[in-house]
Each structure stands twice: as structure tokens, then as C-alpha cells.
mmCIF file of C-alpha atoms and ligand atoms in Angstrom:
data_model
loop_
_atom_site.group_PDB
_atom_site.id
_atom_site.type_symbol
_atom_site.label_atom_id
_atom_site.label_comp_id
_atom_site.label_asym_id
_atom_site.label_seq_id
_atom_site.Cartn_x
_atom_site.Cartn_y
_atom_site.Cartn_z
ATOM 1 C CA MET A 21 -17.398 11.503 -3.667
ATOM 2 C CA GLU A 22 -16.037 12.599 -7.019
ATOM 3 C CA TYR A 23 -12.230 12.366 -7.176
ATOM 4 C CA ASP A 24 -10.662 15.210 -9.068
ATOM 5 C CA PRO A 25 -6.856 15.066 -8.975
ATOM 6 C CA GLU A 26 -6.524 18.555 -10.449
ATOM 7 C CA GLU A 27 -8.681 19.995 -7.708
ATOM 8 C CA LEU A 28 -6.747 18.155 -5.002
ATOM 9 C CA LEU A 29 -3.465 19.364 -6.458
ATOM 10 C CA ALA A 30 -4.614 22.939 -6.658
ATOM 11 C CA ALA A 31 -5.768 22.858 -3.046
ATOM 12 C CA SER A 32 -2.605 21.199 -1.750
ATOM 13 C CA GLY A 33 -0.237 23.699 -3.306
ATOM 14 C CA LEU A 34 1.972 20.805 -4.445
ATOM 15 C CA ARG A 35 2.062 21.930 -8.049
ATOM 16 C CA THR A 36 5.135 24.043 -8.639
ATOM 17 C CA ASP A 37 6.899 24.887 -11.914
ATOM 18 C CA LYS A 38 9.782 22.470 -11.605
ATOM 19 C CA ILE A 39 10.980 19.339 -9.882
ATOM 20 C CA TRP A 40 14.600 18.195 -9.865
ATOM 21 C CA MET A 41 14.843 14.657 -11.209
ATOM 22 C CA ASP A 42 17.887 12.491 -11.948
ATOM 23 C CA GLY A 43 20.244 15.411 -12.389
ATOM 24 C CA GLY A 44 18.194 18.269 -13.771
ATOM 25 C CA LEU A 45 15.050 20.347 -13.430
ATOM 26 C CA VAL A 46 11.962 19.106 -15.262
ATOM 27 C CA PRO A 47 8.444 20.571 -15.504
ATOM 28 C CA TYR A 48 6.113 19.389 -12.731
ATOM 29 C CA ASP A 49 4.000 17.295 -15.123
ATOM 30 C CA GLN A 50 7.031 15.447 -16.452
ATOM 31 C CA ALA A 51 8.331 14.306 -13.079
ATOM 32 C CA ASN A 52 6.760 10.864 -13.536
ATOM 33 C CA VAL A 53 7.693 7.220 -12.991
ATOM 34 C CA HIS A 54 6.609 3.921 -14.536
ATOM 35 C CA ILE A 55 4.110 1.640 -12.775
ATOM 36 C CA LEU A 56 6.840 -1.020 -12.525
ATOM 37 C CA THR A 57 9.044 1.296 -10.472
ATOM 38 C CA HIS A 58 10.563 -1.200 -8.037
ATOM 39 C CA SER A 59 10.252 1.008 -4.950
ATOM 40 C CA LEU A 60 6.550 1.537 -5.514
ATOM 41 C CA HIS A 61 5.982 -2.184 -5.012
ATOM 42 C CA TYR A 62 8.208 -2.857 -2.012
ATOM 43 C CA GLY A 63 8.541 0.519 -0.328
ATOM 44 C CA LEU A 64 12.326 0.523 -0.489
ATOM 45 C CA ALA A 65 13.020 4.212 -0.925
ATOM 46 C CA VAL A 66 14.770 6.721 1.322
ATOM 47 C CA PHE A 67 13.689 10.293 1.700
ATOM 48 C CA GLU A 68 14.063 13.521 3.603
ATOM 49 C CA GLY A 69 11.941 16.444 4.666
ATOM 50 C CA MET A 70 13.471 19.855 5.166
ATOM 51 C CA ARG A 71 12.050 23.312 5.566
ATOM 52 C CA CYS A 72 13.215 26.543 4.078
ATOM 53 C CA TYR A 73 12.485 29.805 5.921
ATOM 54 C CA LYS A 74 12.798 33.436 5.096
ATOM 55 C CA SER A 75 15.474 35.035 7.233
ATOM 56 C CA ASP A 76 15.043 38.499 8.656
ATOM 57 C CA ASP A 77 17.495 39.847 6.084
ATOM 58 C CA GLY A 78 15.113 38.744 3.304
ATOM 59 C CA ARG A 79 17.145 35.770 2.112
ATOM 60 C CA SER A 80 15.770 32.215 2.246
ATOM 61 C CA ALA A 81 17.636 29.491 4.061
ATOM 62 C CA ILE A 82 17.131 25.748 4.399
ATOM 63 C CA PHE A 83 17.311 24.672 8.029
ATOM 64 C CA ARG A 84 20.175 22.225 8.635
ATOM 65 C CA ALA A 85 20.315 21.174 4.987
ATOM 66 C CA ASN A 86 23.707 19.531 5.424
ATOM 67 C CA GLU A 87 22.431 17.324 8.239
ATOM 68 C CA HIS A 88 19.344 16.317 6.252
ATOM 69 C CA VAL A 89 21.394 15.413 3.190
ATOM 70 C CA ARG A 90 23.806 13.498 5.374
ATOM 71 C CA ARG A 91 20.901 11.563 6.906
ATOM 72 C CA LEU A 92 19.598 10.800 3.390
ATOM 73 C CA PHE A 93 22.968 9.263 2.554
ATOM 74 C CA ASP A 94 23.074 7.431 5.910
ATOM 75 C CA SER A 95 19.619 6.023 5.125
ATOM 76 C CA ALA A 96 20.783 4.912 1.674
ATOM 77 C CA HIS A 97 23.894 3.311 3.164
ATOM 78 C CA ILE A 98 21.841 1.367 5.707
ATOM 79 C CA VAL A 99 19.563 -0.074 3.010
ATOM 80 C CA GLU A 100 22.518 -0.648 0.630
ATOM 81 C CA MET A 101 21.229 1.749 -1.980
ATOM 82 C CA PRO A 102 24.075 3.204 -4.065
ATOM 83 C CA MET A 103 23.523 6.951 -4.474
ATOM 84 C CA PRO A 104 24.218 8.150 -8.018
ATOM 85 C CA PHE A 105 24.888 11.729 -6.856
ATOM 86 C CA SER A 106 27.147 13.310 -4.270
ATOM 87 C CA GLN A 107 25.895 15.043 -1.134
ATOM 88 C CA GLU A 108 27.001 18.362 -2.661
ATOM 89 C CA GLU A 109 24.921 17.693 -5.782
ATOM 90 C CA ILE A 110 21.813 16.933 -3.717
ATOM 91 C CA LEU A 111 22.341 20.037 -1.588
ATOM 92 C CA LYS A 112 22.572 22.115 -4.719
ATOM 93 C CA ALA A 113 19.450 20.429 -6.143
ATOM 94 C CA CYS A 114 17.529 21.405 -2.985
ATOM 95 C CA ALA A 115 18.603 25.031 -3.312
ATOM 96 C CA ASP A 116 17.833 25.010 -7.065
ATOM 97 C CA VAL A 117 14.304 23.721 -6.514
ATOM 98 C CA VAL A 118 13.564 26.468 -3.997
ATOM 99 C CA ARG A 119 15.066 29.152 -6.198
ATOM 100 C CA VAL A 120 13.576 28.137 -9.548
ATOM 101 C CA ASN A 121 10.095 27.857 -8.072
ATOM 102 C CA ARG A 122 10.516 31.218 -6.320
ATOM 103 C CA LEU A 123 9.496 29.756 -2.977
ATOM 104 C CA SER A 124 10.676 31.892 -0.069
ATOM 105 C CA GLU A 125 9.352 29.451 2.551
ATOM 106 C CA CYS A 126 8.621 25.828 1.758
ATOM 107 C CA TYR A 127 9.002 22.148 2.549
ATOM 108 C CA ILE A 128 11.602 20.233 0.530
ATOM 109 C CA ARG A 129 11.316 16.524 -0.225
ATOM 110 C CA PRO A 130 14.324 14.655 -1.635
ATOM 111 C CA ILE A 131 13.660 10.974 -2.400
ATOM 112 C CA ALA A 132 15.881 8.200 -3.735
ATOM 113 C CA PHE A 133 14.283 5.034 -5.115
ATOM 114 C CA TYR A 134 14.759 2.109 -7.457
ATOM 115 C CA GLY A 135 13.326 2.589 -10.927
ATOM 116 C CA GLU A 136 11.920 0.040 -13.354
ATOM 117 C CA GLY A 137 13.928 -2.847 -14.784
ATOM 118 C CA GLU A 138 13.651 -6.026 -12.793
ATOM 119 C CA MET A 139 10.927 -7.033 -10.366
ATOM 120 C CA GLY A 140 11.149 -9.221 -7.285
ATOM 121 C CA LEU A 141 12.678 -8.796 -3.871
ATOM 122 C CA SER A 142 16.097 -9.933 -4.998
ATOM 123 C CA ALA A 143 16.463 -7.420 -7.848
ATOM 124 C CA ARG A 144 19.676 -5.445 -7.419
ATOM 125 C CA GLY A 145 20.286 -4.036 -10.861
ATOM 126 C CA ASN A 146 17.667 -1.320 -11.177
ATOM 127 C CA ALA A 147 18.855 2.253 -11.470
ATOM 128 C CA VAL A 148 18.620 4.414 -8.373
ATOM 129 C CA ARG A 149 16.636 7.502 -9.199
ATOM 130 C CA VAL A 150 16.654 10.685 -7.175
ATOM 131 C CA ALA A 151 14.173 13.532 -7.129
ATOM 132 C CA VAL A 152 13.762 16.717 -5.122
ATOM 133 C CA ALA A 153 10.432 18.518 -4.952
ATOM 134 C CA ALA A 154 9.386 21.514 -2.887
ATOM 135 C CA TRP A 155 6.051 23.046 -1.992
ATOM 136 C CA PRO A 156 4.542 25.449 0.530
ATOM 137 C CA TRP A 157 3.419 23.610 3.689
ATOM 138 C CA GLY A 158 1.699 25.177 6.687
ATOM 139 C CA ALA A 159 1.376 23.976 10.283
ATOM 140 C CA TYR A 160 1.593 20.161 10.215
ATOM 141 C CA LEU A 161 -0.846 19.472 13.039
ATOM 142 C CA GLY A 162 -2.946 22.609 12.434
ATOM 143 C CA GLU A 163 -2.425 26.242 13.454
ATOM 144 C CA GLU A 164 -4.652 25.920 16.493
ATOM 145 C CA ALA A 165 -2.893 22.780 17.712
ATOM 146 C CA ALA A 166 0.506 24.364 17.245
ATOM 147 C CA ARG A 167 -0.504 27.184 19.573
ATOM 148 C CA GLN A 168 -2.670 25.452 22.182
ATOM 149 C CA GLY A 169 -1.069 22.035 22.188
ATOM 150 C CA VAL A 170 -2.145 18.720 20.694
ATOM 151 C CA ARG A 171 -4.159 15.866 22.154
ATOM 152 C CA LEU A 172 -2.437 12.493 21.782
ATOM 153 C CA LYS A 173 -3.614 8.914 22.051
ATOM 154 C CA THR A 174 -1.308 5.995 22.732
ATOM 155 C CA SER A 175 -1.439 3.907 19.580
ATOM 156 C CA SER A 176 -2.406 0.263 19.353
ATOM 157 C CA PHE A 177 0.261 0.071 16.615
ATOM 158 C CA VAL A 178 3.702 -0.601 18.066
ATOM 159 C CA ARG A 179 6.845 1.117 16.760
ATOM 160 C CA PHE A 180 8.961 -1.508 14.986
ATOM 161 C CA HIS A 181 11.987 -2.966 16.755
ATOM 162 C CA HIS A 182 15.369 -1.675 15.553
ATOM 163 C CA ASN A 183 16.287 -5.187 14.431
ATOM 164 C CA SER A 184 13.218 -5.270 12.184
ATOM 165 C CA ILE A 185 13.532 -1.834 10.639
ATOM 166 C CA PRO A 186 16.656 0.236 11.289
ATOM 167 C CA PRO A 187 15.563 3.477 12.968
ATOM 168 C CA ASN A 188 18.425 5.534 11.536
ATOM 169 C CA ALA A 189 17.107 4.987 8.016
ATOM 170 C CA LYS A 190 14.329 7.345 6.996
ATOM 171 C CA ALA A 191 12.834 4.855 4.579
ATOM 172 C CA SER A 192 9.438 4.898 2.885
ATOM 173 C CA GLY A 193 7.948 1.460 3.596
ATOM 174 C CA PRO A 194 8.175 1.736 7.387
ATOM 175 C CA TYR A 195 5.866 4.742 7.246
ATOM 176 C CA ILE A 196 2.931 2.328 6.942
ATOM 177 C CA ASN A 197 3.371 1.969 10.707
ATOM 178 C CA SER A 198 3.069 5.745 11.168
ATOM 179 C CA ILE A 199 0.167 6.099 8.766
ATOM 180 C CA LEU A 200 -1.899 3.382 10.469
ATOM 181 C CA ALA A 201 -1.189 4.907 13.891
ATOM 182 C CA GLY A 202 -2.171 8.352 12.606
ATOM 183 C CA TYR A 203 -5.410 7.080 11.023
ATOM 184 C CA GLU A 204 -6.397 5.395 14.266
ATOM 185 C CA ALA A 205 -5.712 8.445 16.453
ATOM 186 C CA ARG A 206 -7.491 10.869 14.135
ATOM 187 C CA ARG A 207 -10.469 8.574 13.663
ATOM 188 C CA HIS A 208 -10.978 8.841 17.411
ATOM 189 C CA ASN A 209 -10.642 12.621 17.267
ATOM 190 C CA TYR A 210 -7.152 12.953 18.665
ATOM 191 C CA ASP A 211 -4.640 15.166 16.891
ATOM 192 C CA GLU A 212 -1.824 12.639 16.723
ATOM 193 C CA ALA A 213 -0.685 9.180 17.839
ATOM 194 C CA LEU A 214 2.011 8.377 20.364
ATOM 195 C CA LEU A 215 3.670 5.066 19.546
ATOM 196 C CA LEU A 216 5.265 2.790 22.111
ATOM 197 C CA ASP A 217 8.196 0.498 21.370
ATOM 198 C CA VAL A 218 8.002 -3.319 21.532
ATOM 199 C CA ASN A 219 8.814 -3.176 25.260
ATOM 200 C CA GLY A 220 6.051 -0.696 25.938
ATOM 201 C CA TYR A 221 8.222 2.391 26.395
ATOM 202 C CA VAL A 222 7.347 5.657 24.710
ATOM 203 C CA ALA A 223 8.985 5.892 21.270
ATOM 204 C CA GLU A 224 7.682 8.830 19.210
ATOM 205 C CA GLY A 225 4.757 10.320 17.341
ATOM 206 C CA SER A 226 3.776 9.186 13.858
ATOM 207 C CA GLY A 227 6.008 11.890 12.393
ATOM 208 C CA GLU A 228 7.606 13.604 15.390
ATOM 209 C CA ASN A 229 10.039 12.958 18.207
ATOM 210 C CA PHE A 230 8.727 13.329 21.729
ATOM 211 C CA PHE A 231 9.880 15.158 24.878
ATOM 212 C CA ILE A 232 8.601 15.500 28.449
ATOM 213 C CA VAL A 233 9.504 17.965 31.193
ATOM 214 C CA ARG A 234 9.220 17.389 34.926
ATOM 215 C CA ASP A 235 10.701 19.528 37.670
ATOM 216 C CA GLY A 236 12.618 21.532 35.100
ATOM 217 C CA GLU A 237 14.395 18.527 33.577
ATOM 218 C CA VAL A 238 13.768 17.254 30.086
ATOM 219 C CA ARG A 239 13.622 13.653 28.919
ATOM 220 C CA THR A 240 13.372 12.177 25.436
ATOM 221 C CA PRO A 241 13.614 8.534 24.314
ATOM 222 C CA PRO A 242 17.016 7.409 22.973
ATOM 223 C CA ILE A 243 17.448 6.589 19.273
ATOM 224 C CA MET A 244 16.353 2.966 19.357
ATOM 225 C CA SER A 245 12.781 2.955 18.194
ATOM 226 C CA CYS A 246 12.632 6.494 16.933
ATOM 227 C CA LEU A 247 14.074 8.500 14.099
ATOM 228 C CA PRO A 248 17.208 10.526 14.886
ATOM 229 C CA GLY A 249 15.317 13.745 14.341
ATOM 230 C CA ILE A 250 17.251 16.776 13.268
ATOM 231 C CA THR A 251 14.756 19.000 15.075
ATOM 232 C CA ARG A 252 15.229 16.747 18.119
ATOM 233 C CA ALA A 253 19.002 17.279 17.994
ATOM 234 C CA SER A 254 18.523 21.031 17.530
ATOM 235 C CA VAL A 255 16.144 21.262 20.485
ATOM 236 C CA ILE A 256 18.493 19.242 22.722
ATOM 237 C CA ARG A 257 21.277 21.667 21.814
ATOM 238 C CA ILE A 258 19.058 24.721 22.452
ATOM 239 C CA LEU A 259 17.981 23.354 25.848
ATOM 240 C CA ARG A 260 21.531 22.494 26.919
ATOM 241 C CA ASP A 261 22.753 25.924 25.799
ATOM 242 C CA ALA A 262 20.073 27.372 28.068
ATOM 243 C CA GLY A 263 21.404 25.305 30.978
ATOM 244 C CA VAL A 264 18.509 22.819 31.012
ATOM 245 C CA THR A 265 19.323 19.166 31.772
ATOM 246 C CA VAL A 266 18.239 16.839 28.956
ATOM 247 C CA THR A 267 18.511 13.069 29.268
ATOM 248 C CA GLU A 268 17.922 10.491 26.570
ATOM 249 C CA GLN A 269 16.152 7.806 28.505
ATOM 250 C CA LEU A 270 13.340 5.302 28.160
ATOM 251 C CA PHE A 271 10.148 6.043 30.075
ATOM 252 C CA PRO A 272 6.684 4.477 30.244
ATOM 253 C CA ARG A 273 3.523 6.271 29.186
ATOM 254 C CA ASP A 274 2.515 7.192 32.721
ATOM 255 C CA ALA A 275 5.631 9.375 32.960
ATOM 256 C CA VAL A 276 3.866 11.454 30.330
ATOM 257 C CA TYR A 277 0.613 11.554 32.329
ATOM 258 C CA ILE A 278 2.451 13.094 35.286
ATOM 259 C CA ALA A 279 4.782 15.346 33.297
ATOM 260 C CA ASP A 280 4.600 19.107 33.803
ATOM 261 C CA GLU A 281 5.016 19.686 30.061
ATOM 262 C CA ALA A 282 5.364 17.708 26.852
ATOM 263 C CA PHE A 283 6.125 18.642 23.277
ATOM 264 C CA MET A 284 6.840 17.051 19.903
ATOM 265 C CA THR A 285 9.504 17.984 17.376
ATOM 266 C CA GLY A 286 9.862 17.489 13.655
ATOM 267 C CA THR A 287 10.645 19.356 10.477
ATOM 268 C CA ALA A 288 6.986 19.489 9.529
ATOM 269 C CA ALA A 289 5.629 19.860 13.091
ATOM 270 C CA GLU A 290 8.487 22.144 14.254
ATOM 271 C CA VAL A 291 8.024 22.352 18.055
ATOM 272 C CA THR A 292 4.419 21.511 18.900
ATOM 273 C CA PRO A 293 3.175 21.561 22.504
ATOM 274 C CA VAL A 294 1.274 18.517 23.790
ATOM 275 C CA ARG A 295 -1.563 19.134 26.203
ATOM 276 C CA GLU A 296 -3.078 15.672 26.668
ATOM 277 C CA LEU A 297 -2.208 11.999 26.431
ATOM 278 C CA ASP A 298 -4.962 9.379 26.699
ATOM 279 C CA ASP A 299 -7.387 12.008 28.050
ATOM 280 C CA ARG A 300 -5.084 12.964 30.933
ATOM 281 C CA THR A 301 -4.204 16.642 31.023
ATOM 282 C CA ILE A 302 -0.461 17.239 31.052
ATOM 283 C CA GLY A 303 0.504 19.913 33.582
ATOM 284 C CA ASP A 304 -2.081 22.660 33.445
ATOM 285 C CA GLY A 305 -3.038 21.798 29.877
ATOM 286 C CA LYS A 306 -1.277 24.779 28.347
ATOM 287 C CA PRO A 307 2.154 25.082 26.751
ATOM 288 C CA GLY A 308 4.555 25.319 29.714
ATOM 289 C CA PRO A 309 7.499 27.689 30.213
ATOM 290 C CA ILE A 310 10.206 25.359 28.896
ATOM 291 C CA THR A 311 8.113 24.462 25.854
ATOM 292 C CA LEU A 312 7.434 28.128 25.148
ATOM 293 C CA LYS A 313 11.110 28.983 25.542
ATOM 294 C CA VAL A 314 12.167 26.207 23.153
ATOM 295 C CA MET A 315 9.541 27.315 20.631
ATOM 296 C CA GLU A 316 10.806 30.882 20.812
ATOM 297 C CA VAL A 317 14.514 30.112 20.475
ATOM 298 C CA PHE A 318 13.863 27.533 17.751
ATOM 299 C CA ARG A 319 11.803 30.054 15.788
ATOM 300 C CA ALA A 320 14.551 32.643 16.139
ATOM 301 C CA ALA A 321 17.094 30.088 14.877
ATOM 302 C CA LEU A 322 14.943 29.222 11.847
ATOM 303 C CA HIS A 323 14.796 32.862 10.795
ATOM 304 C CA GLY A 324 18.449 33.644 11.378
ATOM 305 C CA ARG A 325 17.735 35.807 14.418
ATOM 306 C CA ASP A 326 20.024 33.894 16.792
ATOM 307 C CA PRO A 327 23.733 34.228 15.966
ATOM 308 C CA ARG A 328 24.509 31.063 17.958
ATOM 309 C CA TYR A 329 22.603 28.965 15.454
ATOM 310 C CA ARG A 330 23.279 30.793 12.226
ATOM 311 C CA SER A 331 25.539 27.995 11.007
ATOM 312 C CA TRP A 332 22.399 25.837 10.877
ATOM 313 C CA LEU A 333 21.152 27.851 7.908
ATOM 314 C CA TYR A 334 21.961 27.006 4.313
ATOM 315 C CA TYR A 335 21.175 30.064 2.193
ATOM 316 C CA VAL A 336 19.710 29.173 -1.188
HETATM 317 N N1 PPE B 1 10.037 10.743 13.772
HETATM 318 C C1 PPE B 1 9.405 10.415 12.640
HETATM 319 C C2 PPE B 1 8.777 9.074 12.533
HETATM 320 C C3 PPE B 1 9.385 11.316 11.585
HETATM 321 O O1 PPE B 1 8.777 10.971 10.446
HETATM 322 C C4 PPE B 1 9.986 12.573 11.720
HETATM 323 C C5 PPE B 1 9.943 13.562 10.589
HETATM 324 C C6 PPE B 1 10.627 12.890 12.933
HETATM 325 C C7 PPE B 1 10.635 11.936 13.938
HETATM 326 C C8 PPE B 1 11.346 14.179 13.141
HETATM 327 O O2 PPE B 1 12.527 14.232 12.381
HETATM 328 P P1 PPE B 1 13.124 15.614 11.880
HETATM 329 O O3 PPE B 1 12.237 16.120 10.823
HETATM 330 O O4 PPE B 1 14.471 15.270 11.401
HETATM 331 O O5 PPE B 1 13.170 16.536 13.048
HETATM 332 N N2 PPE B 1 8.722 13.539 9.925
HETATM 333 C C9 PPE B 1 8.525 14.157 8.632
HETATM 334 C C10 PPE B 1 7.096 13.822 8.306
HETATM 335 C C11 PPE B 1 6.395 14.673 7.352
HETATM 336 C C12 PPE B 1 5.364 13.952 6.518
HETATM 337 O O6 PPE B 1 4.200 13.804 6.935
HETATM 338 O O7 PPE B 1 5.726 13.578 5.406
HETATM 339 C C13 PPE B 1 8.844 15.645 8.703
HETATM 340 O O8 PPE B 1 8.645 16.258 9.752
HETATM 341 O O9 PPE B 1 9.322 16.167 7.705
#
């Protein structure tokens, strides 16, 4: 197959006018790095993913921007990466990128990484560079899947132990684990992978946190082998506000087989129902009532329709 980067770019919608890089907006084609960029070689970069939605009043707002920027700085702190900008500056960069590219709804990707200078694992002197890009991004696991529910396969790739890779850091290199799990699941015609932790308990999807419902109660794995998802935290809050019991607890994969409902959460995936794991139908194979309720309230929150959650919106 002929590889045409221009064609790929055009199809992906990634090409916008401007990207914020190291303190200012630059044209898309100038947002480049050198091949000896340290982070490219060792995967030591930290990043975020946020979504911006159009509110009902016509304004655009980034969902929980403060929490995402805080997690970016937490990630940097964990990996000992000194951030050359303040949280306020990064927040403003996110809003600028949305505004200057005239994107009313989009995905926003801040990334902090080590530039060129020295090579080798022990290099400490390279400059930390920060960029923020934004682009339109549709349903992460497909429109159909988002409505009907996804089919998952337990991965043969195990989620890394928290003493190998700290789960509170959203760092680039560790995503090899997610990518391999995702390749495997999709190669076998599943929509997404479900990864177990080193002890065999359910951890999370390749890019989503995971929830099950049984007898009206909700369970999700604790933050040990999964990312502290901001969508996860939002959904826990929404459920508790609705009077639903949510426990953060380890469970084995067969707890998923016998669940009444299951769903995944993530910035990209939003709230996606799960209808199957390892070819076992979950509940009646359709999004259940709690899942549907969460999807509805979450959607309302994203678009500024629920006054209880309006403080989650950062207007650009
Ligand atoms: N776990 C993992 C491993 C993960 O990557 C994500 C986000 C989550 C949980 C959910 O976190 P949060 O977005 O804060 O609710 N995954 C990003 C992946 C997107 C991509 O493919 O790139 C995302 O949803 O932005």
C-alpha cells in the first residue's frame, strides 16, 4: 500500500491552523521536533487528553480542564520532569488552541517532553518542551459501538504493576502496553481489550476505566493498576448524586461475566456501554438502565445542561 502522509492527515482531521508550542502559537507545519528528541527514544513524556464541547448557550467549554492540567502536573512530578510553565499558562494555552483554530468541539492534547541535547538514560539536562494541539475527534470506539455497546476480550497483555510504572502518571511509554492489548483484541474482531492486573484482577481497558453493575450496585477497580480517570471520577460523582452505591474494589473477570451491566469511561470514549466480555453476553446484551442514566447525565453535564456540574466546564 502506498503511504501518503498528506492523505492520512487530511482524512484524520488533525491538521489545524495552529499548535501551541513552548509558549506561543505556531503554524501546524512548524510544530516539529528533532530526531534526537530524548523522549522519542525512551518514551518519557507526559500528556493529557481533554474534550471541548459546545454548550447549549453556544459557548464552547473544556470539560474539567483544571483537573486535566492538574493531572498533567502530577504526572510530571511523578517522573521528576520540571514543568517550564505554570498550570494557569497551560490552561490558557488549551483555550487559545481551541479558539484560534475555531474549533467548537474538539479533543485537546497537551504533551510535555524532553527535547534534544544529550542522549542516554541518565541525561537530565535537556529542556522540557510543552505543546498543546487540538483536533476534531468523533466516537472513540465507533458510533455504533457507543450506542449498542462494545465487545471486549480479556487481554493476554497484563497491566503493569504500580511499582513498575506509576499509575497516577499519564506517561507516553507505558502506552505500549495499551497499544499491544488493543492490536490483539481488534485483530480478533473485538472492539477493545480488557486488561487484568498482575494478580489477575480486572484493571481497565486500553484507554478507558471500567465499571460493572449488579443488583443496582456499581463496582470499579481502585487506582492501583489503572489510570485515575477524570471521567471515572465524574461518573462516580454522578452515580453517588443519584443515590447509587459505588465501591472501588478489585474483582475477577467472571464478576464481569455475571454482571447485569458494564460500561467504560474515558475522555475519548466518554461513557461507552459494554455488551460482551470473552463472548459472554453481559446482562441482556443491551445498555442497561444505570448505564443509560449515566450516559444521559454525563452528556447533559458536558453540554452545560446540568447546573450541578456546571463548575466542571472551563469556557474558552
Ligand atoms: N485509562 C487509560 C489507560 C486511559 O488511557 C484513559 C484515557 C483512561 C483510563 C480514562 O481517563 P480519563 O480520560 O481521564 O477519563 N485515555 C485517553 C486515550 C485516548 C487516545 O487514544 O489517545 C483519552 O480518553 O483521552
